[in-house]
């Protein structure tokens, strides 16, 4: 995080304070001092506070944590950089993001981990933790220096953007990741089934004449990995689950007690392959949008606790890049600014889960995946713990337009969508990094 002026003492009053870690859920005030939570309770003394935020009708929760974003630094800063990506993060209510290593060059050495961490300290407006590569240069051939990267501060291991195709290499990477005490995050895609594929294999790909990407490309990698991992016991996480079959595999593995988890993204919960109709490259992502039945099973997976991680896979690309023909356009959509409202739409407004559970998934669960609870006390609102706080107006209605986007890129199929629910303040280590609508008042 950049050196911000010393945070003034502040107090957030009258909000519904939800802290899934302690089970607290009720109207209370939260006092913040010296970057830490000073007190949580009813009718706290306001006099030490320089600023008061009236959070009546709002949720006051631990700072949201996104364990899967692409900040594009180094090498692709025309799409995004650490400053712009973290600006998008706080705009969406996130106070911590974990960035993926598919940069140019890849984040695959301890020096690279330290370089990104140092760069974030200078330019980021929220906390940034680094996920480093599983294999050297993300080529899938030789394991990277996983233990050394962990020592340098990496909080997870992933070749995201690509799978580790070789079972032999995967086995070695799982073993080293387990030794380092981190989670391995798999981008599950058998490339021999997706050559030339641009979207889900189904009626829409047939109609558009585009190469089809079958569900099995994801499912067989997850099956393989779960089986490989039985004798290793690494924490194994499947990124951006798209297929109903994957949810089933994860459900079974979790029932057997295996340390596996799965992640849903807003787009896989809310959209289906029809969104690609008209060759709309904004709906092109990896893995692809599937069918409504898959989205339904994903939502059920979140509701029954099979899917425990929500992540945006914020993947910025320029308008020029996305203006290429569908088959050639890059995969990916941005997500940080809209994720909270879209999760509310997919999960809370449908009754699949309630707000406290959504908050748990977006804070405590992602903190645990990356060890940020133990490492930094993140994902909870604890007296004496870091004052990372997000204030959410669950009923604020707004429209996602380009002018609402704080990052460098605008590639999202949700532009123009009416949304309900929005972060109105994001506080990182006691410092207000984003505030909107009802601004803080002076005491
Ligand atoms: O759609 C995607 N975009 N999926 C990925 O796995 C990578 C990402 C990117 O880096 O653009
Ligand atoms: Zn990915």
Short mmCIF file of C-alpha atoms and ligand atoms in Angstrom, two decimals:
data_model
loop_
_atom_site.label_atom_id
_atom_site.label_comp_id
_atom_site.label_asym_id
_atom_site.label_seq_id
_atom_site.Cartn_x
_atom_site.Cartn_y
_atom_site.Cartn_z
CA UNK A 1 0.00 0.00 0.00
CA UNK A 2 1.15 3.49 -0.68
CA UNK A 3 2.17 5.63 2.26
CA UNK A 4 -1.03 7.38 3.15
CA UNK A 5 -1.30 10.14 5.72
CA UNK A 6 -1.67 8.81 9.24
CA UNK A 7 -5.24 7.67 9.56
CA UNK A 8 -7.41 9.84 11.78
CA UNK A 9 -9.44 8.12 14.46
CA UNK A 10 -12.91 7.46 13.12
CA UNK A 11 -16.11 5.81 14.16
CA UNK A 12 -18.73 4.01 12.12
CA UNK A 13 -22.07 4.26 13.90
CA UNK A 14 -25.47 2.55 13.77
CA UNK A 15 -24.59 -0.05 11.15
CA UNK A 16 -25.39 -3.75 11.21
CA UNK A 17 -22.00 -5.16 12.11
CA UNK A 18 -21.49 -8.62 10.65
CA UNK A 19 -18.34 -10.51 11.58
CA UNK A 20 -18.63 -14.16 10.54
CA UNK A 21 -15.42 -15.08 12.38
CA UNK A 22 -16.90 -14.24 15.78
CA UNK A 23 -20.53 -14.74 14.84
CA UNK A 24 -21.33 -11.13 15.69
CA UNK A 25 -24.41 -9.86 13.84
CA UNK A 26 -26.20 -6.83 15.20
CA UNK A 27 -26.37 -3.07 15.24
CA UNK A 28 -23.24 -1.60 16.81
CA UNK A 29 -20.61 1.09 16.45
CA UNK A 30 -17.06 0.36 15.32
CA UNK A 31 -14.27 2.65 16.52
CA UNK A 32 -11.01 2.75 14.58
CA UNK A 33 -7.76 4.06 15.92
CA UNK A 34 -4.13 3.78 14.80
CA UNK A 35 -5.10 1.48 11.96
CA UNK A 36 -6.76 -1.03 14.27
CA UNK A 37 -10.25 -1.78 15.46
CA UNK A 38 -10.41 0.02 18.82
CA UNK A 39 -13.83 -1.12 19.99
CA UNK A 40 -17.07 -2.70 18.77
CA UNK A 41 -20.18 -2.06 20.82
CA UNK A 42 -23.41 -0.18 21.36
CA UNK A 43 -23.32 3.61 21.65
CA UNK A 44 -19.55 4.02 21.84
CA UNK A 45 -18.12 7.37 22.91
CA UNK A 46 -17.75 9.43 19.76
CA UNK A 47 -15.57 12.15 21.19
CA UNK A 48 -12.14 10.71 20.27
CA UNK A 49 -13.20 10.37 16.63
CA UNK A 50 -12.27 12.98 14.05
CA UNK A 51 -14.78 11.52 11.61
CA UNK A 52 -18.12 9.82 12.03
CA UNK A 53 -19.79 7.65 9.40
CA UNK A 54 -23.47 7.12 9.95
CA UNK A 55 -23.98 3.59 8.63
CA UNK A 56 -27.66 3.30 9.51
CA UNK A 57 -29.27 0.76 7.18
CA UNK A 58 -25.84 -0.41 6.07
CA UNK A 59 -23.73 -3.48 6.71
CA UNK A 60 -20.38 -2.97 8.41
CA UNK A 61 -18.18 -5.95 7.59
CA UNK A 62 -14.55 -7.06 7.43
CA UNK A 63 -12.82 -5.66 4.34
CA UNK A 64 -13.69 -7.78 1.31
CA UNK A 65 -10.92 -10.04 -0.02
CA UNK A 66 -10.67 -11.15 -3.65
CA UNK A 67 -8.27 -14.07 -4.01
CA UNK A 68 -8.18 -14.00 -7.82
CA UNK A 69 -7.39 -10.82 -9.77
CA UNK A 70 -5.11 -9.93 -12.65
CA UNK A 71 -3.25 -6.67 -12.03
CA UNK A 72 -1.17 -7.06 -15.23
CA UNK A 73 2.00 -5.67 -13.74
CA UNK A 74 4.66 -6.12 -15.02
CA UNK A 75 4.37 -6.21 -18.76
CA UNK A 76 0.76 -5.48 -19.63
CA UNK A 77 0.18 -2.15 -17.97
CA UNK A 78 -1.79 -0.89 -20.96
CA UNK A 79 -4.58 -3.15 -19.62
CA UNK A 80 -4.18 -2.45 -15.89
CA UNK A 81 -1.51 -1.81 -13.29
CA UNK A 82 -1.30 -2.15 -9.55
CA UNK A 83 -2.50 1.41 -8.95
CA UNK A 84 -5.49 1.21 -11.31
CA UNK A 85 -6.43 -2.35 -10.38
CA UNK A 86 -6.44 -1.59 -6.68
CA UNK A 87 -8.44 1.59 -7.36
CA UNK A 88 -11.03 -0.68 -9.00
CA UNK A 89 -10.80 -2.96 -5.96
CA UNK A 90 -11.58 -0.31 -3.35
CA UNK A 91 -14.31 1.09 -5.58
CA UNK A 92 -15.94 -2.33 -5.34
CA UNK A 93 -15.39 -2.55 -1.57
CA UNK A 94 -12.33 -4.83 -1.63
CA UNK A 95 -9.56 -4.00 0.80
CA UNK A 96 -7.33 -6.94 -0.17
CA UNK A 97 -6.63 -8.61 -3.51
CA UNK A 98 -4.40 -11.51 -4.46
CA UNK A 99 -2.81 -11.08 -7.86
CA UNK A 100 -2.15 -13.83 -10.37
CA UNK A 101 1.30 -14.56 -11.78
CA UNK A 102 0.45 -14.62 -15.53
CA UNK A 103 2.30 -11.37 -16.10
CA UNK A 104 5.21 -10.73 -18.50
CA UNK A 105 7.51 -12.00 -17.23
CA UNK A 106 5.65 -14.41 -14.97
CA UNK A 107 5.85 -14.10 -11.18
CA UNK A 108 7.80 -17.32 -10.68
CA UNK A 109 10.80 -16.42 -8.48
CA UNK A 110 11.22 -15.06 -4.95
CA UNK A 111 12.72 -11.88 -6.44
CA UNK A 112 9.60 -11.35 -8.54
CA UNK A 113 7.38 -11.91 -5.49
CA UNK A 114 9.39 -9.33 -3.57
CA UNK A 115 9.38 -6.92 -6.52
CA UNK A 116 5.57 -6.98 -6.85
CA UNK A 117 5.15 -6.69 -3.10
CA UNK A 118 7.46 -3.65 -3.02
CA UNK A 119 5.76 -2.09 -6.03
CA UNK A 120 2.37 -2.57 -4.36
CA UNK A 121 3.65 -0.91 -1.22
CA UNK A 122 4.41 2.16 -3.36
CA UNK A 123 1.40 2.32 -5.65
CA UNK A 124 -1.50 0.23 -4.37
CA UNK A 125 -4.49 1.70 -2.55
CA UNK A 126 -5.43 -1.60 -0.95
CA UNK A 127 -3.50 -4.60 0.33
CA UNK A 128 -1.97 -6.77 -2.39
CA UNK A 129 -0.72 -10.31 -1.88
CA UNK A 130 1.02 -12.32 -4.55
CA UNK A 131 0.11 -15.74 -5.92
CA UNK A 132 3.24 -17.12 -7.59
CA UNK A 133 3.58 -19.62 -10.40
CA UNK A 134 3.60 -23.39 -9.99
CA UNK A 135 6.04 -23.96 -12.83
CA UNK A 136 8.98 -22.01 -14.22
CA UNK A 137 7.72 -19.33 -16.63
CA UNK A 138 4.29 -21.01 -16.30
CA UNK A 139 5.37 -23.45 -18.99
CA UNK A 140 4.19 -26.52 -17.13
CA UNK A 141 7.57 -28.23 -17.49
CA UNK A 142 9.53 -27.80 -14.25
CA UNK A 143 8.27 -26.80 -10.80
CA UNK A 144 9.10 -23.21 -9.82
CA UNK A 145 10.93 -22.37 -6.58
CA UNK A 146 7.72 -22.78 -4.63
CA UNK A 147 9.20 -22.93 -1.13
CA UNK A 148 11.40 -19.89 -1.73
CA UNK A 149 8.48 -17.96 -3.22
CA UNK A 150 6.42 -18.82 -0.13
CA UNK A 151 9.24 -17.56 2.07
CA UNK A 152 9.29 -14.36 0.02
CA UNK A 153 5.61 -13.85 0.79
CA UNK A 154 3.59 -15.69 -1.85
CA UNK A 155 0.18 -16.64 -0.46
CA UNK A 156 -0.81 -19.24 -3.05
CA UNK A 157 0.52 -21.13 -6.07
CA UNK A 158 -1.07 -21.14 -9.51
CA UNK A 159 -0.29 -21.22 -13.23
CA UNK A 160 -3.65 -19.48 -13.78
CA UNK A 161 -4.37 -18.78 -17.41
CA UNK A 162 -2.95 -22.24 -18.07
CA UNK A 163 -3.34 -25.64 -16.54
CA UNK A 164 -0.44 -27.83 -15.41
CA UNK A 165 -1.02 -30.42 -18.09
CA UNK A 166 1.51 -33.08 -17.09
CA UNK A 167 0.34 -35.31 -14.23
CA UNK A 168 3.97 -35.90 -13.25
CA UNK A 169 4.74 -32.20 -12.95
CA UNK A 170 1.43 -31.63 -11.18
CA UNK A 171 2.29 -34.26 -8.59
CA UNK A 172 5.63 -32.59 -7.85
CA UNK A 173 4.00 -29.15 -7.66
CA UNK A 174 1.30 -30.40 -5.29
CA UNK A 175 3.93 -31.95 -3.04
CA UNK A 176 6.04 -28.77 -2.93
CA UNK A 177 3.01 -26.56 -2.40
CA UNK A 178 1.90 -28.79 0.48
CA UNK A 179 5.38 -28.53 2.02
CA UNK A 180 5.19 -24.74 1.73
CA UNK A 181 1.83 -24.81 3.53
CA UNK A 182 0.03 -23.00 0.70
CA UNK A 183 -2.98 -23.83 -1.45
CA UNK A 184 -2.53 -24.83 -5.05
CA UNK A 185 -5.05 -23.02 -7.27
CA UNK A 186 -5.75 -24.89 -10.49
CA UNK A 187 -6.89 -23.41 -13.77
CA UNK A 188 -8.59 -26.62 -14.88
CA UNK A 189 -8.43 -26.94 -18.65
CA UNK A 190 -7.24 -29.95 -20.60
CA UNK A 191 -5.71 -28.16 -23.60
CA UNK A 192 -6.05 -31.20 -25.84
CA UNK A 193 -9.83 -30.72 -25.61
CA UNK A 194 -9.85 -26.94 -26.14
CA UNK A 195 -7.63 -26.39 -29.17
CA UNK A 196 -9.28 -23.75 -31.32
CA UNK A 197 -12.16 -23.43 -28.87
CA UNK A 198 -13.59 -19.99 -28.20
CA UNK A 199 -16.75 -20.74 -26.23
CA UNK A 200 -18.85 -23.48 -24.60
CA UNK A 201 -19.51 -26.43 -26.91
CA UNK A 202 -23.26 -26.32 -27.48
CA UNK A 203 -26.05 -24.94 -29.59
CA UNK A 204 -24.69 -21.39 -29.62
CA UNK A 205 -21.17 -22.38 -30.69
CA UNK A 206 -22.73 -24.53 -33.42
CA UNK A 207 -24.89 -21.66 -34.62
CA UNK A 208 -22.01 -19.17 -34.59
CA UNK A 209 -19.57 -21.60 -36.17
CA UNK A 210 -17.09 -21.20 -33.31
CA UNK A 211 -14.85 -23.89 -31.83
CA UNK A 212 -16.56 -25.54 -28.85
CA UNK A 213 -15.03 -26.02 -25.38
CA UNK A 214 -16.55 -29.05 -23.63
CA UNK A 215 -17.22 -29.26 -19.90
CA UNK A 216 -15.01 -32.35 -19.75
CA UNK A 217 -11.95 -30.16 -20.35
CA UNK A 218 -12.44 -28.83 -16.83
CA UNK A 219 -13.87 -31.92 -15.17
CA UNK A 220 -11.18 -34.44 -16.11
CA UNK A 221 -8.41 -32.19 -14.80
CA UNK A 222 -10.23 -31.81 -11.48
CA UNK A 223 -10.84 -35.59 -11.31
CA UNK A 224 -7.19 -36.25 -12.04
CA UNK A 225 -5.95 -33.74 -9.49
CA UNK A 226 -8.24 -34.92 -6.71
CA UNK A 227 -6.98 -38.46 -7.30
CA UNK A 228 -3.32 -37.38 -7.46
CA UNK A 229 -3.71 -35.35 -4.31
CA UNK A 230 -5.12 -38.20 -2.22
CA UNK A 231 -1.66 -39.32 -1.13
CA UNK A 232 -0.30 -35.78 -0.92
CA UNK A 233 -2.98 -33.84 0.95
CA UNK A 234 -2.17 -30.42 -0.45
CA UNK A 235 -4.89 -27.80 -0.11
CA UNK A 236 -6.27 -27.96 -3.65
CA UNK A 237 -8.45 -25.19 -5.04
CA UNK A 238 -10.28 -25.08 -8.38
CA UNK A 239 -10.43 -21.60 -9.81
CA UNK A 240 -13.45 -20.26 -11.70
CA UNK A 241 -15.59 -23.39 -11.75
CA UNK A 242 -17.84 -23.34 -14.84
CA UNK A 243 -19.31 -26.81 -15.11
CA UNK A 244 -21.99 -28.62 -13.12
CA UNK A 245 -19.89 -31.77 -13.24
CA UNK A 246 -17.02 -30.06 -11.43
CA UNK A 247 -19.35 -29.11 -8.58
CA UNK A 248 -20.28 -32.78 -8.27
CA UNK A 249 -16.63 -33.89 -8.18
CA UNK A 250 -15.83 -31.32 -5.49
CA UNK A 251 -18.88 -32.29 -3.45
CA UNK A 252 -17.76 -35.91 -3.42
CA UNK A 253 -14.15 -35.09 -2.55
CA UNK A 254 -15.19 -32.80 0.28
CA UNK A 255 -17.53 -35.48 1.61
CA UNK A 256 -14.49 -37.80 1.76
CA UNK A 257 -12.73 -35.16 3.83
CA UNK A 258 -10.27 -34.06 1.18
CA UNK A 259 -8.90 -30.50 1.55
CA UNK A 260 -10.38 -29.24 -1.71
CA UNK A 261 -12.31 -26.09 -2.52
CA UNK A 262 -13.95 -24.48 -5.50
CA UNK A 263 -14.50 -20.94 -6.63
CA UNK A 264 -17.42 -19.26 -8.39
CA UNK A 265 -17.30 -16.01 -10.31
CA UNK A 266 -20.18 -13.56 -10.83
CA UNK A 267 -20.32 -14.28 -14.54
CA UNK A 268 -20.53 -18.05 -14.24
CA UNK A 269 -23.33 -17.64 -11.70
CA UNK A 270 -25.37 -15.15 -13.72
CA UNK A 271 -24.70 -15.65 -17.43
CA UNK A 272 -24.83 -18.48 -19.93
CA UNK A 273 -23.49 -19.14 -23.42
CA UNK A 274 -26.33 -17.22 -25.06
CA UNK A 275 -24.47 -14.06 -23.95
CA UNK A 276 -21.91 -14.81 -26.69
CA UNK A 277 -24.62 -14.56 -29.36
CA UNK A 278 -23.92 -11.80 -31.85
CA UNK A 279 -20.22 -12.61 -31.39
CA UNK A 280 -20.07 -10.45 -28.28
CA UNK A 281 -16.43 -10.68 -27.22
CA UNK A 282 -17.31 -9.14 -23.83
CA UNK A 283 -18.83 -12.52 -23.01
CA UNK A 284 -15.67 -14.40 -23.99
CA UNK A 285 -13.79 -15.77 -21.04
CA UNK A 286 -11.82 -18.79 -19.90
CA UNK A 287 -13.44 -21.04 -18.83
CA UNK A 288 -16.42 -20.15 -21.00
CA UNK A 289 -19.95 -19.30 -19.96
CA UNK A 290 -21.91 -22.55 -19.96
CA UNK A 291 -25.65 -23.26 -19.75
CA UNK A 292 -28.31 -22.08 -17.32
CA UNK A 293 -28.34 -25.55 -15.75
CA UNK A 294 -24.63 -25.20 -14.91
CA UNK A 295 -25.23 -21.78 -13.33
CA UNK A 296 -28.08 -23.29 -11.29
CA UNK A 297 -25.84 -26.11 -10.02
CA UNK A 298 -23.09 -23.62 -9.18
CA UNK A 299 -25.58 -21.57 -7.15
CA UNK A 300 -26.75 -24.72 -5.36
CA UNK A 301 -23.08 -25.54 -4.74
CA UNK A 302 -22.63 -22.20 -3.02
CA UNK A 303 -25.83 -22.73 -1.03
CA UNK A 304 -24.85 -26.19 0.23
CA UNK A 305 -21.26 -25.25 1.06
CA UNK A 306 -19.53 -27.12 -1.75
CA UNK A 307 -18.33 -23.86 -3.33
CA UNK A 308 -16.77 -21.75 -0.59
CA UNK A 309 -14.78 -19.16 -2.51
CA UNK A 310 -16.13 -16.23 -4.50
CA UNK A 311 -13.64 -14.46 -6.74
CA UNK A 312 -13.89 -12.04 -9.63
CA UNK A 313 -11.10 -13.29 -11.92
CA UNK A 314 -10.84 -9.56 -12.77
CA UNK A 315 -9.14 -9.87 -16.18
CA UNK A 316 -8.73 -6.51 -17.90
CA UNK A 317 -8.22 -6.23 -21.68
CA UNK A 318 -8.38 -3.09 -23.82
CA UNK A 319 -11.33 -2.19 -26.04
CA UNK A 320 -9.06 -2.55 -29.04
CA UNK A 321 -8.05 -6.07 -28.03
CA UNK A 322 -11.69 -7.00 -27.44
CA UNK A 323 -12.71 -5.55 -30.82
CA UNK A 324 -10.98 -8.43 -32.62
CA UNK A 325 -13.13 -11.16 -34.22
CA UNK A 326 -14.57 -13.45 -31.53
CA UNK A 327 -12.19 -16.33 -32.26
CA UNK A 328 -9.15 -14.06 -31.86
CA UNK A 329 -10.23 -11.77 -29.00
CA UNK A 330 -8.60 -12.37 -25.59
CA UNK A 331 -10.42 -14.29 -22.86
CA UNK A 332 -11.53 -12.44 -19.75
CA UNK A 333 -13.73 -9.80 -18.15
CA UNK A 334 -13.20 -7.27 -15.39
CA UNK A 335 -15.15 -7.68 -12.18
CA UNK A 336 -13.93 -5.80 -9.13
CA UNK A 337 -16.36 -2.87 -9.27
CA UNK A 338 -19.49 -4.97 -9.85
CA UNK A 339 -18.82 -8.23 -8.00
CA UNK A 340 -20.55 -7.45 -4.73
CA UNK A 341 -23.84 -6.42 -6.35
CA UNK A 342 -23.72 -9.32 -8.79
CA UNK A 343 -23.16 -11.84 -5.99
CA UNK A 344 -26.05 -10.28 -4.12
CA UNK A 345 -28.19 -10.68 -7.23
CA UNK A 346 -27.13 -14.28 -7.86
CA UNK A 347 -27.05 -15.53 -4.29
CA UNK A 348 -28.83 -13.28 -1.79
CA UNK A 349 -31.75 -11.91 -3.80
CA UNK A 350 -32.50 -15.46 -4.99
CA UNK A 351 -32.55 -16.73 -1.40
CA UNK A 352 -29.67 -19.17 -1.97
CA UNK A 353 -27.75 -17.67 0.96
CA UNK A 354 -28.15 -14.68 3.28
CA UNK A 355 -25.98 -11.58 3.68
CA UNK A 356 -23.93 -12.93 6.60
CA UNK A 357 -22.99 -16.01 4.58
CA UNK A 358 -22.14 -13.88 1.53
CA UNK A 359 -19.90 -11.77 3.73
CA UNK A 360 -18.29 -14.89 5.16
CA UNK A 361 -17.54 -16.16 1.65
CA UNK A 362 -16.07 -12.80 0.58
CA UNK A 363 -13.95 -12.30 3.70
CA UNK A 364 -13.16 -15.15 6.09
CA UNK A 365 -13.18 -17.95 3.50
CA UNK A 366 -10.90 -16.14 1.05
CA UNK A 367 -8.62 -15.12 3.93
CA UNK A 368 -8.31 -18.76 4.98
CA UNK A 369 -7.61 -19.97 1.44
CA UNK A 370 -4.59 -17.66 1.27
CA UNK A 371 -3.63 -17.88 4.94
CA UNK A 372 -4.33 -14.18 5.43
CA UNK A 373 -6.20 -14.81 8.69
CA UNK A 374 -3.16 -16.33 10.36
CA UNK A 375 -0.61 -14.12 8.58
CA UNK A 376 -2.27 -10.73 8.99
CA UNK A 377 -5.49 -11.08 10.96
CA UNK A 378 -7.51 -10.34 7.85
CA UNK A 379 -11.05 -11.53 7.14
CA UNK A 380 -12.40 -10.63 10.59
CA UNK A 381 -13.38 -7.61 12.66
CA UNK A 382 -11.44 -8.12 15.85
CA UNK A 383 -10.74 -5.57 18.56
CA UNK A 384 -7.00 -4.94 18.26
CA UNK A 385 -6.93 -6.42 14.75
CA UNK A 386 -6.39 -4.55 11.50
CA UNK A 387 -9.08 -1.96 10.73
CA UNK A 388 -9.95 -3.21 7.26
CA UNK A 389 -13.65 -2.46 7.03
CA UNK A 390 -16.18 -2.31 4.21
CA UNK A 391 -19.47 -0.48 4.58
CA UNK A 392 -22.20 -1.76 2.27
CA UNK A 393 -25.55 -0.23 1.46
CA UNK A 394 -27.47 -3.39 0.52
CA UNK A 395 -30.34 -1.46 -1.06
CA UNK A 396 -28.46 1.16 -3.04
CA UNK A 397 -29.51 0.79 -6.67
CA UNK A 398 -27.16 1.86 -9.39
CA UNK A 399 -26.30 1.21 -13.00
CA UNK A 400 -22.93 -0.13 -14.09
CA UNK A 401 -21.61 2.34 -16.66
CA UNK A 402 -18.10 3.02 -17.94
CA UNK A 403 -17.91 6.13 -15.81
CA UNK A 404 -18.36 3.98 -12.68
CA UNK A 405 -15.23 1.96 -13.53
CA UNK A 406 -12.05 2.94 -11.75
CA UNK A 407 -9.66 0.57 -13.54
CA UNK A 408 -8.09 1.05 -16.97
CA UNK A 409 -10.30 -1.37 -18.88
CA UNK A 410 -14.05 -1.59 -19.40
CA UNK A 411 -14.45 -5.15 -20.70
CA UNK A 412 -17.54 -6.41 -18.95
CA UNK A 413 -20.78 -7.80 -20.35
CA UNK A 414 -22.60 -6.31 -17.36
CA UNK A 415 -22.35 -2.71 -18.63
CA UNK A 416 -25.79 -1.11 -18.47
CA UNK A 417 -27.06 -3.56 -15.84
CA UNK A 418 -29.20 -2.24 -12.99
CA UNK A 419 -27.63 -3.37 -9.74
CA UNK A 420 -28.69 -3.41 -6.10
CA UNK A 421 -26.16 -3.25 -3.29
CA UNK A 422 -22.92 -1.31 -3.24
CA UNK A 423 -19.95 -0.62 -1.01
CA UNK A 424 -20.09 2.99 0.17
CA UNK A 425 -16.81 3.00 2.05
CA UNK A 426 -13.63 0.94 2.07
CA UNK A 427 -11.20 1.37 4.93
CA UNK A 428 -7.73 -0.18 4.82
CA UNK A 429 -5.65 -0.23 8.00
CA UNK A 430 -7.84 2.55 9.37
CA UNK A 431 -7.43 4.78 6.33
CA UNK A 432 -10.51 5.60 4.23
CA UNK A 433 -9.55 4.62 0.68
CA UNK A 434 -12.99 4.95 -0.88
CA UNK A 435 -16.15 6.72 0.18
CA UNK A 436 -19.27 7.56 -1.76
CA UNK A 437 -22.84 8.75 -1.37
CA UNK A 438 -23.07 9.39 2.35
CA UNK A 439 -19.58 10.70 2.99
CA UNK A 440 -18.08 10.82 6.43
CA UNK A 441 -19.08 13.84 8.47
CA UNK A 442 -16.74 15.72 10.75
CA UNK A 443 -17.43 14.97 14.38
O1 LIG B 1 -10.69 -15.40 -18.89
C1 LIG B 1 -9.60 -15.48 -18.38
N1 LIG B 1 -8.73 -14.45 -18.43
N2 LIG B 1 -9.27 -16.59 -17.74
C2 LIG B 1 -8.04 -16.81 -17.28
O2 LIG B 1 -7.80 -17.84 -16.73
C3 LIG B 1 -6.97 -15.81 -17.50
C4 LIG B 1 -7.54 -14.47 -17.65
C5 LIG B 1 -6.57 -13.46 -18.17
O3 LIG B 1 -5.45 -13.39 -17.66
O4 LIG B 1 -6.93 -12.67 -19.06
ZN1 LIG B 2 -7.90 -18.76 -14.84
#
